[in-house]
Amino acid sequence: MPEFKQPSSRKRAAAASTAAVAGVSLLAASLLGLGAAPGTAGESPHGTATPIKHVVVIFQENVSFDHYFATYPQAANTPGETQQGSGIAAPAFTAAKNTPKGINTLANAGLLAPNNPNSIQPARLSPMQAVTCDQDHGYTSEQKAYNAGLMDKFVQFTSRDSCGANQFGRPGLTMDYYDGNTVTGIWNYAQNYAMSDNHFSTTLGPSTPGALNLVAGQTHGVKEFSAAGAPVATPAAGSYTVRQPDANGIGTVTNDPDPVYDDCSNNSHASANNLAAMTGKNVGDLLNAKGVSWGWFQGGFAPTTPSTAGSPASCLSSHGNAAGAKVTDYSPHHEPFQYYASTANPHHLAPASPAEIGHNGQANHQYDLTAFNHVVNTDNMPAVSFLKAGMSQDGHAAYSDPLDEQNFITATVNNIQKSKNWDSTAVVIAYDDSDGWYDHVAATVKNSSNTADDAAWCQNAAAAGVPMGGGYADRCGPGPRQPLLVISPYAKKNFVDHTESNQSSILRFIEDNWHTGQIGDASADATAGSLANMFNFHHQRSDLVLLNEQNGTVAAITHTGNGRGNGRPDSGS
């Protein structure tokens, strides 16, 4: 891997200025003139703008930043607590002395009880309350909760306070948060790698818009189909699948329709919903055009009943969660590439061989999660991998929880760190939406909308002249603030980035690193904030931090002896 010399501040400023004039990406600008090999600006000899040759995006479900980080890095460490389900002792958490100050948490904002403006005060959830009620996270409901940016109507518009057996609920549940005694693994990754306290959903709303914004930066371009797969020529305005359809029936996704190019959409659950297909391009199309290997790997994607002539596949495998509930693994509306004809694997075909993984073939880059384990420690690990846990481990309230999620994330990251590809890998942990959980920060509206689906927050922005990208309605954003972490030998250590970013910033990082170009058509990638400040591309760390897969504590810190750089310490910039 090439070494990069640290430039002078004058040289960095000149490079940034040159990039701004030339329209070069911010990521490439960070390496302009910094010892990179000749050729494309910032490009390494292996065709990437940075030393990162593998990006792994672990895309989880339904968490706001304050829900996991309200009191970071201070945990209650209450004696006698145990983890729901296992009954093992909850871990204590003590922050490193050099943990950054000024993190935009609920505690640092002075908005813990009794000082919160919402009608019910925030309260800590214990490890014994891991499985909770699901909250209302609709596009319009979230805007109403924002109350034009005052952030004080969450109890009225997103809180769901009672639910099923073994699921915790209370009045004003939306206000509640976990600390390092429950989300111990996430807090330890933040302590040892880089996190953001200023990362948002690209738009408001639930899972499908978040997944589409990750891979395309675009929720407009959807066409509606019946549950049987027949085109719906003129969908009703405001229908479940399509908002604000034009004369051709093409509109915007604000809810969670299942993908039409997926056998399992209406063959793996009791409901029979209308279906959706996306037009336009996604990052898979861009990577294919450049010959870059990639794949989406999702729990439960392997069918339990294969497709046969005239009979679609079904996907009904399941696992238990911390509450003892049986949960189906596969969720079709969490799989964004299945909405696009170009990147779908409708019958859930397995790759013909491990050599196909990441490349063109019958699986068309869509795989069961287990396929990633076949390639992570090989030369065939894809350059870009998107990982989606089975539903019991994806973190979504009601059917998943932070303890089951922690088991998945730590096991996955440990596996990557132990692989031969770790020294050139960046793992990004991100979320598809907030679930409606309270967060005290509202980003300034960057993309407006003014329809019946929009509340005062977005309508006021439209009236004030905030543009509506592409003229496409119902893409108001940024949406709620969410956790974002980067785990890599090039990630800054115990670092908190304040750069504003959103889900499409991950898309932009991939585009810039592999020089794919952008999606176009008013995709959010064009204006998404950079993730570059979470990295130090001029220093490869030698420390390896492995976590306990049961409780998230630090299991081992080793040194690989592969660290390269300019003598700067692992922490800071």
XYZ file of C-alpha atoms in Angstrom:
573
model
C 0.000 0.000 0.000
C 1.466 3.413 -0.912
C 2.699 5.764 1.764
C 1.445 9.329 1.728
C 3.485 12.190 3.118
C 1.825 14.839 5.245
C 1.655 18.113 3.257
C 2.080 21.588 4.626
C -1.053 23.574 5.490
C -0.320 25.876 2.533
C -0.175 22.895 0.178
C -3.427 21.495 1.569
C -5.169 24.829 1.102
C -3.866 25.143 -2.453
C -5.021 21.630 -3.284
C -8.490 22.326 -1.907
C -8.697 25.552 -3.885
C -7.616 23.786 -7.067
C -10.208 21.079 -6.484
C -12.974 23.614 -5.920
C -12.212 25.378 -9.187
C -11.814 22.170 -11.161
C -14.806 20.407 -9.678
C -12.640 17.587 -8.332
C -14.198 15.579 -5.498
C -13.380 16.551 -1.923
C -12.057 13.044 -1.359
C -9.644 13.286 -4.261
C -8.763 16.826 -3.172
C -7.521 15.454 0.134
C -4.813 13.600 -1.805
C -4.028 16.126 -4.533
C -0.298 16.683 -4.512
C 0.127 14.591 -1.395
C 2.482 11.957 -2.724
C -0.120 10.077 -4.739
C 1.002 8.244 -7.817
C 0.775 9.938 -11.223
C -2.469 9.656 -13.121
C -5.962 10.616 -12.091
C -5.912 13.213 -9.321
C -5.479 11.442 -6.009
C -5.572 7.983 -7.572
C -3.404 5.226 -6.140
C -1.695 2.656 -8.395
C -4.638 0.340 -7.688
C -7.305 2.656 -9.069
C -8.754 4.256 -5.931
C -8.549 7.836 -4.713
C -7.443 6.671 -1.252
C -5.645 3.662 0.246
C -9.094 2.123 0.846
C -9.600 -0.863 -1.472
C -12.625 -2.336 0.314
C -15.647 -0.531 1.740
C -18.077 -2.551 3.851
C -21.311 -0.755 4.737
C -23.177 -2.342 7.655
C -26.613 -0.801 7.176
C -28.758 -1.196 10.270
C -32.297 -0.207 11.207
C -34.156 2.548 12.972
C -31.968 4.408 15.463
C -31.644 8.132 16.151
C -28.359 9.539 17.421
C -29.756 10.498 20.824
C -31.358 7.062 21.211
C -27.854 5.530 21.367
C -25.612 8.452 22.326
C -27.704 10.768 24.542
C -25.219 10.634 27.441
C -22.041 9.498 25.644
C -19.477 8.875 27.040
C -21.063 8.672 30.508
C -22.899 5.441 31.386
C -24.942 4.853 34.522
C -23.151 1.603 35.479
C -26.091 0.633 37.681
C -25.240 -2.400 39.862
C -27.188 -5.612 39.337
C -28.420 -5.011 35.802
C -28.520 -7.934 33.392
C -29.057 -8.281 29.663
C -32.539 -9.171 28.449
C -32.743 -12.704 27.128
C -29.400 -14.063 28.327
C -29.541 -12.776 31.897
C -25.783 -12.216 31.929
C -24.427 -9.266 33.878
C -24.542 -5.989 32.000
C -21.071 -4.571 31.339
C -19.805 -1.374 32.918
C -18.426 1.358 30.687
C -15.682 3.842 31.512
C -14.631 6.358 28.879
C -11.050 7.057 27.907
C -9.692 10.272 29.415
C -8.956 11.707 25.986
C -12.538 11.320 24.721
C -13.363 14.516 22.811
C -15.372 17.239 24.490
C -18.132 19.220 22.836
C -20.005 16.240 21.375
C -23.550 17.264 20.479
C -25.348 14.896 22.839
C -28.579 15.347 24.731
C -26.607 15.665 27.968
C -24.211 18.283 26.623
C -27.141 20.241 25.185
C -28.692 20.384 28.668
C -31.849 18.602 27.501
C -32.018 15.643 29.861
C -34.760 15.577 32.507
C -36.139 17.906 33.764
C -35.091 20.389 31.084
C -36.492 18.903 27.893
C -39.164 20.935 26.023
C -41.184 17.827 25.104
C -44.231 17.015 27.226
C -42.575 13.883 28.699
C -38.948 13.844 29.792
C -36.243 11.535 28.412
C -35.452 8.432 30.476
C -32.705 5.822 30.355
C -33.551 2.352 29.063
C -31.691 -0.454 30.788
C -30.182 -3.611 29.234
C -33.207 -5.446 30.631
C -35.434 -3.269 28.393
C -33.710 -4.035 25.102
C -36.817 -5.036 23.123
C -39.239 -2.110 22.977
C -42.253 -0.895 21.057
C -41.728 0.300 17.503
C -42.223 4.062 17.053
C -44.047 6.009 14.326
C -41.453 6.958 11.710
C -43.615 8.134 8.832
C -42.511 10.939 6.529
C -45.239 13.313 7.722
C -45.288 12.215 11.372
C -41.607 13.009 11.776
C -42.098 16.489 10.324
C -44.932 17.145 12.751
C -42.746 15.975 15.638
C -40.108 18.518 14.553
C -42.674 21.315 15.020
C -40.919 23.641 12.564
C -37.533 22.887 14.122
C -38.491 23.307 17.782
C -38.152 19.508 18.240
C -40.813 19.411 20.958
C -43.761 17.376 19.627
C -42.306 13.890 19.508
C -44.602 12.563 22.232
C -47.674 13.677 20.288
C -46.643 12.507 16.826
C -44.139 9.622 16.950
C -44.448 7.923 20.341
C -46.007 4.463 20.467
C -46.157 3.502 24.097
C -47.656 0.006 24.329
C -47.160 -3.093 22.224
C -46.648 -6.851 22.334
C -45.574 -9.264 25.013
C -42.000 -8.906 26.319
C -41.676 -5.535 24.569
C -41.085 -2.605 26.878
C -43.339 0.440 26.628
C -44.216 3.482 28.690
C -45.886 6.867 28.071
C -43.582 8.972 25.921
C -41.349 6.030 25.006
C -40.004 7.904 21.974
C -37.979 10.118 24.328
C -35.951 7.264 25.799
C -32.314 6.306 25.227
C -29.711 3.632 25.905
C -26.217 4.123 27.276
C -22.909 2.253 27.289
C -24.270 -0.474 29.542
C -26.499 -1.654 26.658
C -24.949 -0.326 23.423
C -21.497 -1.115 24.761
C -20.071 -2.295 21.450
C -21.113 0.827 19.548
C -19.642 3.021 22.297
C -16.375 1.054 22.223
C -16.124 1.434 18.458
C -16.605 5.180 18.956
C -13.836 5.143 21.589
C -11.368 3.382 19.319
C -12.296 4.629 15.856
C -14.239 7.581 14.387
C -17.857 8.645 14.761
C -20.008 11.559 13.636
C -22.390 13.623 15.736
C -23.764 15.443 12.687
C -25.018 12.711 10.357
C -28.632 12.595 9.115
C -31.102 10.676 7.015
C -31.045 12.150 3.520
C -34.810 12.593 3.678
C -37.441 12.064 6.337
C -39.331 8.800 6.549
C -38.874 5.045 7.053
C -36.637 2.248 5.777
C -37.139 2.134 2.027
C -36.360 5.837 1.435
C -33.241 5.434 3.577
C -32.060 2.400 1.637
C -32.684 4.117 -1.703
C -30.809 7.208 -0.564
C -27.856 5.009 0.387
C -27.545 3.405 -3.058
C -28.956 6.109 -5.343
C -29.442 9.362 -3.405
C -32.886 9.400 -4.957
C -36.396 8.452 -3.832
C -38.110 9.906 -6.916
C -38.646 7.702 -9.947
C -40.936 5.043 -8.507
C -43.653 3.250 -10.468
C -46.479 1.370 -8.780
C -47.524 -2.224 -9.430
C -50.379 -4.257 -7.998
C -49.741 -7.043 -5.531
C -49.851 -9.422 -8.489
C -47.174 -7.430 -10.315
C -49.418 -5.686 -12.849
C -48.548 -2.058 -13.656
C -50.801 0.562 -12.054
C -51.190 3.090 -14.826
C -52.558 5.995 -12.793
C -51.856 5.568 -9.076
C -53.842 7.800 -6.783
C -51.985 10.811 -5.422
C -50.746 10.016 -1.948
C -51.133 6.263 -2.389
C -49.113 3.844 -0.277
C -46.442 3.306 -2.901
C -46.274 6.488 -4.955
C -46.526 10.098 -3.795
C -47.243 12.896 -6.269
C -47.298 10.775 -9.460
C -46.828 12.581 -12.745
C -48.714 11.919 -15.972
C -46.657 8.759 -16.489
C -47.444 7.457 -13.011
C -43.910 8.131 -11.740
C -43.606 9.676 -8.293
C -41.687 9.572 -5.002
C -41.326 6.856 -2.360
C -42.076 7.997 1.186
C -43.180 4.690 2.688
C -42.176 0.998 2.609
C -43.554 -0.747 -0.493
C -41.992 -4.081 -1.358
C -39.935 -4.343 -4.587
C -41.681 -5.722 -7.659
C -38.524 -7.510 -8.833
C -38.535 -9.874 -5.856
C -40.355 -13.210 -5.565
C -40.343 -12.927 -1.799
C -42.099 -9.561 -1.652
C -45.600 -10.983 -1.342
C -44.683 -14.607 -0.828
C -43.021 -14.366 2.577
C -45.608 -12.612 4.709
C -49.369 -12.547 5.159
C -50.052 -9.139 3.638
C -50.417 -8.504 -0.093
C -49.193 -4.965 -0.681
C -48.885 -3.019 -3.865
C -45.333 -3.176 -5.158
C -42.836 -0.656 -6.469
C -40.120 -0.372 -9.101
C -37.490 2.339 -9.383
C -36.348 3.937 -12.609
C -32.956 5.583 -12.974
C -29.515 4.425 -11.844
C -27.992 3.219 -8.604
C -24.423 2.776 -7.396
C -24.408 -0.826 -8.604
C -24.870 0.414 -12.157
C -21.981 2.850 -11.707
C -19.686 0.196 -10.269
C -20.581 -2.256 -13.032
C -19.697 0.331 -15.650
C -16.247 0.710 -14.068
C -15.718 -3.023 -13.616
C -15.567 -2.685 -9.811
C -16.691 -5.720 -7.827
C -19.584 -5.250 -5.402
C -22.476 -6.960 -3.697
C -25.442 -6.598 -1.357
C -25.519 -9.362 1.286
C -28.700 -9.779 3.349
C -29.801 -12.167 6.065
C -32.489 -14.583 4.885
C -31.992 -13.827 1.172
C -31.458 -17.517 0.417
C -34.946 -18.871 -0.331
C -36.498 -21.527 1.853
C -38.557 -22.601 -1.159
C -36.736 -22.117 -4.484
C -38.428 -20.669 -7.526
C -39.856 -23.138 -10.011
C -41.752 -22.674 -13.251
C -44.849 -20.691 -12.386
C -44.051 -20.660 -8.655
C -42.069 -17.831 -7.054
C -39.466 -18.360 -4.369
C -40.287 -17.732 -0.713
C -37.937 -16.596 2.047
C -39.168 -17.778 5.433
C -36.095 -18.624 7.508
C -36.226 -17.169 11.011
C -34.311 -16.639 14.251
C -35.208 -15.738 17.818
C -34.515 -12.382 19.464
C -33.752 -11.347 23.048
C -37.448 -11.432 23.930
C -37.760 -15.022 22.724
C -39.828 -14.073 19.678
C -39.411 -15.869 16.367
C -38.557 -13.338 13.643
C -38.476 -13.901 9.868
C -34.991 -13.069 8.597
C -35.666 -11.428 5.234
C -37.412 -8.119 4.683
C -37.882 -7.297 0.973
C -38.298 -3.556 1.503
C -34.863 -3.419 3.140
C -33.210 -4.588 -0.119
C -32.867 -1.489 -2.349
C -31.281 -3.119 -5.383
C -34.382 -5.318 -5.836
C -36.362 -2.219 -6.866
C -34.206 -1.789 -10.018
C -34.488 -4.126 -12.997
C -30.774 -3.702 -13.718
C -29.580 -4.952 -10.322
C -32.341 -7.284 -9.122
C -32.093 -11.012 -8.489
C -35.850 -11.728 -8.582
C -35.690 -15.470 -7.898
C -32.954 -15.176 -5.233
C -30.577 -17.377 -7.202
C -27.338 -18.271 -5.450
C -24.039 -17.484 -7.160
C -22.878 -20.304 -9.427
C -19.653 -20.502 -7.417
C -17.773 -18.433 -4.819
C -15.771 -16.945 -7.690
C -18.937 -15.242 -8.953
C -19.455 -13.304 -5.690
C -18.978 -9.627 -6.384
C -19.018 -10.143 -10.150
C -21.603 -10.503 -12.898
C -23.472 -13.792 -12.843
C -26.802 -15.392 -12.138
C -27.055 -13.812 -8.667
C -26.571 -10.341 -10.188
C -24.657 -9.049 -7.113
C -27.487 -9.882 -4.663
C -26.597 -12.539 -2.093
C -27.458 -14.178 1.159
C -25.451 -12.779 4.061
C -23.595 -16.080 4.432
C -21.937 -15.527 1.038
C -19.899 -12.672 2.494
C -18.206 -15.095 4.875
C -16.995 -17.121 1.881
C -15.034 -14.207 0.460
C -14.090 -11.865 3.321
C -10.716 -13.558 3.846
C -9.949 -14.137 0.174
C -8.649 -12.192 -2.790
C -12.237 -12.240 -4.080
C -13.650 -9.965 -1.366
C -15.686 -7.355 -3.282
C -14.403 -3.805 -3.422
C -17.801 -2.616 -2.152
C -20.016 -4.718 0.126
C -23.333 -3.763 1.686
C -24.297 -5.971 4.643
C -27.842 -6.233 5.987
C -28.507 -8.315 9.084
C -31.430 -10.664 9.344
C -34.348 -8.890 10.951
C -33.773 -10.239 14.462
C -30.321 -8.609 14.448
C -30.871 -5.413 12.452
C -31.663 -3.199 15.478
C -35.255 -2.375 14.500
C -37.445 -1.857 17.571
C -40.165 -4.434 18.315
C -38.619 -7.378 16.455
C -34.930 -6.624 17.082
C -32.994 -4.788 19.758
C -29.556 -3.342 20.554
C -28.289 -6.571 22.164
C -29.039 -8.807 19.171
C -27.745 -6.053 16.909
C -24.537 -5.855 18.928
C -23.949 -9.570 18.476
C -24.210 -9.207 14.704
C -22.085 -6.084 14.375
C -19.247 -7.210 16.634
C -19.058 -10.685 15.090
C -19.019 -9.169 11.606
C -16.412 -6.511 12.352
C -14.199 -9.002 14.202
C -14.365 -11.287 11.169
C -13.335 -8.465 8.843
C -10.540 -7.325 11.138
C -9.076 -10.839 11.281
C -9.110 -11.144 7.482
C -6.259 -10.634 5.049
C -8.092 -7.594 3.637
C -8.334 -5.579 6.846
C -5.362 -3.311 6.156
C -7.146 -1.770 3.155
C -10.734 -1.809 4.454
C -13.138 0.802 5.794
C -16.220 -0.447 7.642
C -19.071 2.080 7.807
C -21.850 1.496 10.351
C -24.968 3.469 9.427
C -28.760 3.347 9.768
C -31.696 3.577 7.382
C -33.983 5.745 9.545
C -34.578 6.919 13.119
C -37.707 4.839 13.908
C -39.217 8.089 15.206
C -36.988 8.019 18.298
C -36.416 11.516 19.661
C -33.344 13.482 18.662
C -32.821 17.097 19.644
C -31.067 18.282 16.455
C -32.813 19.396 13.267
C -30.535 20.096 10.342
C -31.352 23.127 8.210
C -33.569 22.031 5.308
C -31.436 21.584 2.182
C -34.122 20.092 -0.064
C -37.637 21.433 0.340
C -41.117 20.198 -0.484
C -44.573 21.712 -0.204
C -47.323 19.134 -0.570
C -50.089 17.764 1.616
C -47.527 15.290 2.964
C -45.328 18.112 4.253
C -45.685 19.908 7.568
C -44.570 23.426 8.488
C -40.860 22.602 8.696
C -40.593 21.715 4.996
C -43.309 24.069 3.770
C -41.621 27.047 5.441
C -38.354 26.117 3.768
C -40.058 26.004 0.390
C -41.646 29.401 1.011
C -38.230 30.782 1.958
C -36.795 29.708 -1.396
C -34.982 26.505 -0.425
C -34.771 24.574 -3.710
C -36.637 21.348 -4.442
C -34.114 19.118 -6.204
C -35.186 18.203 -9.715
C -38.619 19.633 -8.963
C -39.388 16.297 -7.277
C -41.741 16.651 -4.317
C -41.734 14.705 -1.024
C -37.955 14.462 -0.696
C -37.727 16.927 2.178
C -34.507 16.661 4.123
C -32.181 16.130 5.756
C -34.226 13.954 8.053
C -33.452 12.784 11.597
C -29.923 12.546 13.004
C -28.469 9.026 13.199
C -25.295 7.285 14.368
C -22.425 6.940 11.895
C -19.136 5.196 12.651
C -16.058 4.408 10.559
C -13.848 1.476 11.591
C -10.629 1.203 9.631
C -6.837 1.180 9.927
C -7.166 4.684 8.459
C -9.908 5.888 10.834
C -8.930 8.519 13.363
C -8.955 7.184 16.903
C -11.498 8.315 19.511
C -12.480 11.056 17.087
C -15.813 12.845 16.681
C -16.494 14.497 13.345
C -18.813 17.509 13.238
C -19.014 17.705 9.429
C -22.638 17.517 8.312
C -23.276 14.381 6.285
C -26.186 12.162 5.310
C -26.831 8.666 3.989
C -25.857 9.749 0.481
C -22.435 10.802 1.796
C -21.616 7.074 1.923
C -22.677 6.790 -1.724
C -20.512 9.820 -2.534
C -17.488 8.289 -0.798
C -17.814 5.154 -2.935
C -18.277 7.184 -6.129
C -15.257 9.349 -5.398
C -12.996 6.520 -4.274
C -13.590 4.443 -7.407
C -14.044 7.386 -9.808
C -17.451 6.181 -10.971
C -19.044 9.563 -11.559
C -22.362 10.464 -9.958
C -25.951 9.298 -10.303
C -27.339 12.537 -11.767
C -31.018 13.504 -11.990
C -30.909 15.579 -8.793
C -29.454 12.740 -6.723
C -28.416 13.807 -3.236
C -24.880 12.519 -3.901
C -24.016 15.798 -5.642
C -24.374 17.861 -2.459
C -23.737 15.255 0.264
C -21.139 16.207 2.864
C -17.789 14.419 2.880
C -16.740 11.597 5.212
C -13.044 12.342 4.598
C -12.493 14.059 7.946
C -13.098 10.762 9.750
C -9.965 9.331 8.138
C -6.243 9.997 8.185
C -5.147 8.620 4.825
C -1.522 9.506 5.588
C -1.221 7.061 8.482
C -2.103 3.392 8.605
C -2.764 2.339 12.191
C -1.243 -0.863 13.529
C -3.662 -1.436 16.422
C -6.504 -3.933 16.084
C -9.438 -3.621 18.508
C -11.564 -6.761 18.827
C -14.774 -6.725 20.866
C -16.535 -9.372 22.920
C -19.434 -10.547 20.766
C -21.759 -11.085 23.725
C -21.389 -7.871 25.734
C -19.488 -5.449 23.476
C -16.534 -4.940 25.788
C -12.981 -4.750 24.436
C -11.733 -8.332 24.173
C -8.258 -7.622 22.821
C -6.113 -4.839 21.415
C -3.270 -6.158 19.309
C -0.719 -4.558 17.028
C -0.315 -5.929 13.551
C 3.089 -4.423 12.834
C 1.715 -3.120 9.512
C 1.318 0.480 10.585
C 2.713 2.946 8.101
C 2.783 6.681 8.192
C 4.683 9.756 9.096
C 5.226 9.122 12.771
C 2.010 10.794 13.856
C 0.005 9.192 16.704
C -3.071 7.051 16.015
C -5.442 9.565 17.591
C -6.557 12.932 16.262
C -6.072 14.278 12.798
